[in-house]
Amino acid sequence: IRSYFARILGYSAQAAGQGGTGRDLQIPFFCLKLIVVRESKTWEEALEHCREQHTDLTSLVSETELLLAQRESREAQTTTTHLWTGLRYLANRWLWVNGDPLEYEAWPQGGLHQCPAWNLRCGAIATEGAWEARDCQESLNFICY
């Protein structure tokens, strides 16, 4: 398990060179910890596991987070070629179950399912990083945060 400062918000530390001491500079950030679980579970089981043991199934709201998830899955030597994420098709749209906005997308070329088949309504990432709509009853490894 590794911690990453994946989402950094704020100003650069160059403020010290602009008349400040650098000590009064506030840089808000939060740490993103990705946990790759090498147990194979359905999407609902993975969601329950993440919410009981960690926080939630992960959202991947930027290319940086997608790359971190790819790296973590490679290093964890996952036992499935895809990993569940918190992406779900509900109420005629794809969304992150933790409420994060769906602004960044990594569907393969032509891969976005605007109205997926009834059984392909759960989102996973392939080990090479592309998002994919999968059967929610499939048993896959998954990523929590």
CSV table of C-alpha atoms in Angstrom, one decimal:
chain,number,residue,atom,x,y,z
A,1,ILE,CA,0.0,0.0,0.0
A,2,ARG,CA,1.4,3.3,-1.0
A,3,SER,CA,0.3,6.9,-0.4
A,4,TYR,CA,0.4,9.4,-3.1
A,5,PHE,CA,-0.1,13.1,-3.2
A,6,ALA,CA,-2.2,12.8,-6.3
A,7,ARG,CA,-4.4,15.8,-6.1
A,8,ILE,CA,-2.4,18.9,-5.2
A,9,LEU,CA,-4.3,22.2,-5.1
A,10,GLY,CA,-2.9,25.6,-4.4
A,11,TYR,CA,0.1,27.8,-5.2
A,12,SER,CA,3.7,27.1,-5.9
A,13,ALA,CA,6.4,27.5,-3.3
A,14,GLN,CA,7.8,30.4,-5.4
A,15,ALA,CA,5.9,32.8,-3.1
A,16,ALA,CA,9.0,32.9,-0.9
A,17,GLY,CA,10.8,34.7,-3.7
A,18,GLN,CA,8.0,37.2,-4.0
A,19,GLY,CA,8.7,39.0,-0.7
A,20,GLY,CA,7.3,36.2,1.6
A,21,THR,CA,9.3,34.0,3.9
A,22,GLY,CA,7.7,30.8,2.5
A,23,ARG,CA,6.5,30.0,6.0
A,24,ASP,CA,3.2,31.8,5.6
A,25,LEU,CA,2.5,30.0,2.4
A,26,GLN,CA,-0.4,27.6,2.6
A,27,ILE,CA,-0.7,24.8,0.1
A,28,PRO,CA,-3.8,22.7,0.6
A,29,PHE,CA,-3.7,19.1,-0.6
A,30,PHE,CA,-5.0,15.7,0.3
A,31,CYS,CA,-3.4,12.3,0.0
A,32,LEU,CA,-4.9,9.6,-2.1
A,33,LYS,CA,-4.2,6.1,-1.0
A,34,LEU,CA,-5.1,3.4,-3.5
A,35,ILE,CA,-5.5,-0.2,-2.2
A,36,VAL,CA,-5.5,-2.9,-4.8
A,37,VAL,CA,-7.4,-5.9,-3.5
A,38,ARG,CA,-6.4,-9.2,-5.1
A,39,GLU,CA,-9.7,-11.0,-4.1
A,40,SER,CA,-12.1,-11.6,-6.9
A,41,LYS,CA,-15.6,-10.2,-6.2
A,42,THR,CA,-18.7,-9.0,-8.0
A,43,TRP,CA,-19.0,-5.3,-8.3
A,44,GLU,CA,-21.5,-5.1,-5.4
A,45,GLU,CA,-19.3,-7.3,-3.2
A,46,ALA,CA,-16.3,-5.1,-4.0
A,47,LEU,CA,-18.3,-2.0,-3.2
A,48,GLU,CA,-19.3,-3.5,0.2
A,49,HIS,CA,-15.7,-4.6,0.9
A,50,CYS,CA,-14.3,-1.2,0.2
A,51,ARG,CA,-16.9,0.6,2.3
A,52,GLU,CA,-16.4,-1.8,5.2
A,53,GLN,CA,-12.6,-2.0,5.1
A,54,HIS,CA,-11.5,1.3,3.6
A,55,THR,CA,-13.5,4.2,2.2
A,56,ASP,CA,-15.1,3.3,-1.2
A,57,LEU,CA,-14.4,1.9,-4.6
A,58,THR,CA,-12.0,4.3,-6.2
A,59,SER,CA,-12.9,7.0,-8.7
A,60,LEU,CA,-10.3,8.0,-11.3
A,61,VAL,CA,-11.0,11.7,-11.9
A,62,SER,CA,-7.8,12.5,-13.8
A,63,GLU,CA,-5.1,10.9,-16.0
A,64,THR,CA,-2.7,11.1,-13.0
A,65,GLU,CA,-5.1,9.0,-10.9
A,66,LEU,CA,-5.5,6.5,-13.8
A,67,LEU,CA,-1.8,6.2,-14.1
A,68,LEU,CA,-1.4,5.6,-10.4
A,69,ALA,CA,-4.1,2.9,-10.5
A,70,GLN,CA,-2.3,1.2,-13.4
A,71,ARG,CA,1.0,1.2,-11.6
A,72,GLU,CA,-0.5,-0.1,-8.4
A,73,SER,CA,-2.3,-2.9,-10.2
A,74,ARG,CA,0.9,-3.9,-12.0
A,75,GLU,CA,2.9,-3.9,-8.7
A,76,ALA,CA,0.2,-5.8,-6.9
A,77,GLN,CA,0.3,-8.5,-9.6
A,78,THR,CA,-3.4,-8.7,-9.9
A,79,THR,CA,-5.0,-12.0,-10.7
A,80,THR,CA,-7.6,-10.6,-13.2
A,81,THR,CA,-7.0,-8.5,-16.3
A,82,HIS,CA,-9.6,-5.9,-15.2
A,83,LEU,CA,-10.2,-4.2,-11.9
A,84,TRP,CA,-13.5,-2.8,-10.5
A,85,THR,CA,-13.7,0.9,-10.0
A,86,GLY,CA,-16.5,3.0,-8.5
A,87,LEU,CA,-17.9,3.7,-12.0
A,88,ARG,CA,-21.6,2.7,-12.4
A,89,TYR,CA,-24.3,3.2,-15.0
A,90,LEU,CA,-27.4,4.4,-13.1
A,91,ALA,CA,-30.4,6.6,-14.1
A,92,ASN,CA,-29.3,6.8,-17.8
A,93,ARG,CA,-25.7,8.0,-17.1
A,94,TRP,CA,-22.3,6.9,-15.9
A,95,LEU,CA,-21.3,8.2,-12.5
A,96,TRP,CA,-18.8,7.7,-9.7
A,97,VAL,CA,-20.6,6.1,-6.7
A,98,ASN,CA,-18.7,8.3,-4.3
A,99,GLY,CA,-20.2,11.4,-5.9
A,100,ASP,CA,-17.1,12.7,-7.6
A,101,PRO,CA,-17.9,14.5,-10.9
A,102,LEU,CA,-17.4,12.5,-14.1
A,103,GLU,CA,-15.3,15.1,-15.9
A,104,TYR,CA,-12.3,13.0,-17.0
A,105,GLU,CA,-13.0,9.9,-19.1
A,106,ALA,CA,-10.7,7.1,-20.4
A,107,TRP,CA,-13.0,5.0,-22.5
A,108,PRO,CA,-11.1,3.3,-25.4
A,109,GLN,CA,-11.8,4.8,-28.9
A,110,GLY,CA,-15.5,4.2,-29.6
A,111,GLY,CA,-15.9,2.5,-26.2
A,112,LEU,CA,-18.3,4.8,-24.4
A,113,HIS,CA,-21.5,3.0,-23.8
A,114,GLN,CA,-24.3,5.7,-23.7
A,115,CYS,CA,-26.9,3.0,-23.1
A,116,PRO,CA,-25.0,-0.2,-22.3
A,117,ALA,CA,-26.6,-3.7,-22.3
A,118,TRP,CA,-28.4,-4.4,-19.0
A,119,ASN,CA,-25.5,-6.6,-17.7
A,120,LEU,CA,-22.7,-4.2,-18.7
A,121,ARG,CA,-23.3,-1.4,-16.3
A,122,CYS,CA,-20.3,-1.6,-14.0
A,123,GLY,CA,-17.0,0.1,-14.7
A,124,ALA,CA,-13.6,-1.5,-14.6
A,125,ILE,CA,-10.2,-0.6,-15.8
A,126,ALA,CA,-8.1,-2.9,-17.9
A,127,THR,CA,-4.5,-3.4,-16.7
A,128,GLU,CA,-3.4,-1.2,-19.6
A,129,GLY,CA,-5.6,1.6,-18.3
A,130,ALA,CA,-8.7,1.9,-20.5
A,131,TRP,CA,-12.1,1.9,-18.9
A,132,GLU,CA,-14.6,-0.8,-19.8
A,133,ALA,CA,-18.2,-1.6,-19.1
A,134,ARG,CA,-18.4,-5.0,-17.6
A,135,ASP,CA,-21.0,-7.5,-16.3
A,136,CYS,CA,-21.6,-6.5,-12.7
A,137,GLN,CA,-21.7,-10.2,-11.7
A,138,GLU,CA,-18.2,-10.9,-13.0
A,139,SER,CA,-15.6,-11.6,-10.3
A,140,LEU,CA,-12.7,-9.2,-10.6
A,141,ASN,CA,-10.0,-7.8,-8.4
A,142,PHE,CA,-10.7,-4.2,-7.4
A,143,ILE,CA,-9.3,-0.8,-6.2
A,144,CYS,CA,-10.4,0.9,-3.0
A,145,TYR,CA,-9.2,4.2,-1.5
